[in-house]
Amino acid sequence: MLQTATDPLSLDRQLCFALVATSRSVVGLYREFLEPLGLTHPQYLVMLALWERDPRSVREIAGELRLESATLSPLLKRLEASGYVRRSRSTEDERQLAVSLTTAGRSLRDRAETVPVAVAARLGWPVARLEALKDELTALLEVVDHA
């Protein structure tokens, strides 16, 4: 069957494909800038969450990053082994595991500030355009959450 530009099943017309391919490629760009920090992209996201608010429960981090606890736990163990975070039982609720930054984890933030700038420069788009795209994707995520 010959595919046309109006075929609703053309790969190049699929939102899901555009999102997945773009995500994979953009995350790949981050790798170059995160490796010198000793972070993978998922670890970077955890650190971003902790740099915003420290300490946090594992449940809070998992919810914000949209990760299952089973996926988050190995990330936290590796970050702890790297000396960036410390895991301990919450003083408010012993059933919850609290994650807090170490001195090294807080210091890493200064070095990480170069990452978004470097990624934006590599993409070659103005920051305002990238922020507008991020806002559109965030709005789409909210729609999906309520669908």
mmCIF file of N, CA, C and O in Angstrom, residues 6 17 31-32 40-41 47 63 90 100 113 127 138:
data_model
loop_
_atom_site.group_PDB
_atom_site.id
_atom_site.type_symbol
_atom_site.label_atom_id
_atom_site.label_comp_id
_atom_site.label_asym_id
_atom_site.label_seq_id
_atom_site.Cartn_x
_atom_site.Cartn_y
_atom_site.Cartn_z
ATOM 1 N N THR A 6 -1.378 12.248 3.681
ATOM 2 C CA THR A 6 -2.640 12.348 4.405
ATOM 3 C C THR A 6 -3.024 11.048 5.104
ATOM 4 O O THR A 6 -4.049 10.986 5.770
ATOM 5 N N PHE A 17 5.583 8.799 17.883
ATOM 6 C CA PHE A 17 6.910 8.584 17.308
ATOM 7 C C PHE A 17 7.766 9.845 17.439
ATOM 8 O O PHE A 17 8.934 9.778 17.823
ATOM 9 N N ARG A 31 23.984 13.323 27.652
ATOM 10 C CA ARG A 31 24.999 12.364 28.095
ATOM 11 C C ARG A 31 26.404 12.970 28.071
ATOM 12 O O ARG A 31 27.166 12.828 29.013
ATOM 13 N N GLU A 32 26.726 13.654 26.991
ATOM 14 C CA GLU A 32 28.052 14.252 26.831
ATOM 15 C C GLU A 32 28.385 15.224 27.970
ATOM 16 O O GLU A 32 29.526 15.308 28.417
ATOM 17 N N THR A 40 24.262 9.822 35.170
ATOM 18 C CA THR A 40 23.431 9.433 34.042
ATOM 19 C C THR A 40 22.263 10.420 33.985
ATOM 20 O O THR A 40 22.034 11.185 34.937
ATOM 21 N N HIS A 41 21.504 10.393 32.899
ATOM 22 C CA HIS A 41 20.372 11.314 32.807
ATOM 23 C C HIS A 41 19.341 11.072 33.915
ATOM 24 O O HIS A 41 18.893 12.039 34.555
ATOM 25 N N MET A 47 18.859 14.424 41.018
ATOM 26 C CA MET A 47 19.612 15.517 41.628
ATOM 27 C C MET A 47 18.871 16.849 41.437
ATOM 28 O O MET A 47 18.826 17.666 42.368
ATOM 29 N N GLY A 63 7.195 10.303 42.539
ATOM 30 C CA GLY A 63 6.017 10.960 41.982
ATOM 31 C C GLY A 63 6.374 12.091 41.043
ATOM 32 O O GLY A 63 5.815 12.197 39.948
ATOM 33 N N SER A 90 12.898 8.509 57.700
ATOM 34 C CA SER A 90 12.347 9.816 58.048
ATOM 35 C C SER A 90 12.149 9.911 59.557
ATOM 36 O O SER A 90 11.702 8.949 60.201
ATOM 37 N N SER A 100 18.546 12.850 51.227
ATOM 38 C CA SER A 100 19.090 14.194 51.397
ATOM 39 C C SER A 100 20.428 14.305 50.678
ATOM 40 O O SER A 100 21.119 13.302 50.464
ATOM 41 N N GLU A 113 25.238 23.533 36.704
ATOM 42 C CA GLU A 113 24.587 24.710 36.133
ATOM 43 C C GLU A 113 24.976 24.926 34.673
ATOM 44 O O GLU A 113 24.244 25.572 33.931
ATOM 45 N N VAL A 127 16.844 30.219 23.888
ATOM 46 C CA VAL A 127 16.299 29.695 25.146
ATOM 47 C C VAL A 127 14.790 29.909 25.216
ATOM 48 O O VAL A 127 14.055 29.026 25.673
ATOM 49 N N THR A 138 4.678 20.294 28.730
ATOM 50 C CA THR A 138 4.118 20.205 30.087
ATOM 51 C C THR A 138 2.601 20.290 30.043
ATOM 52 O O THR A 138 1.908 19.545 30.747
#
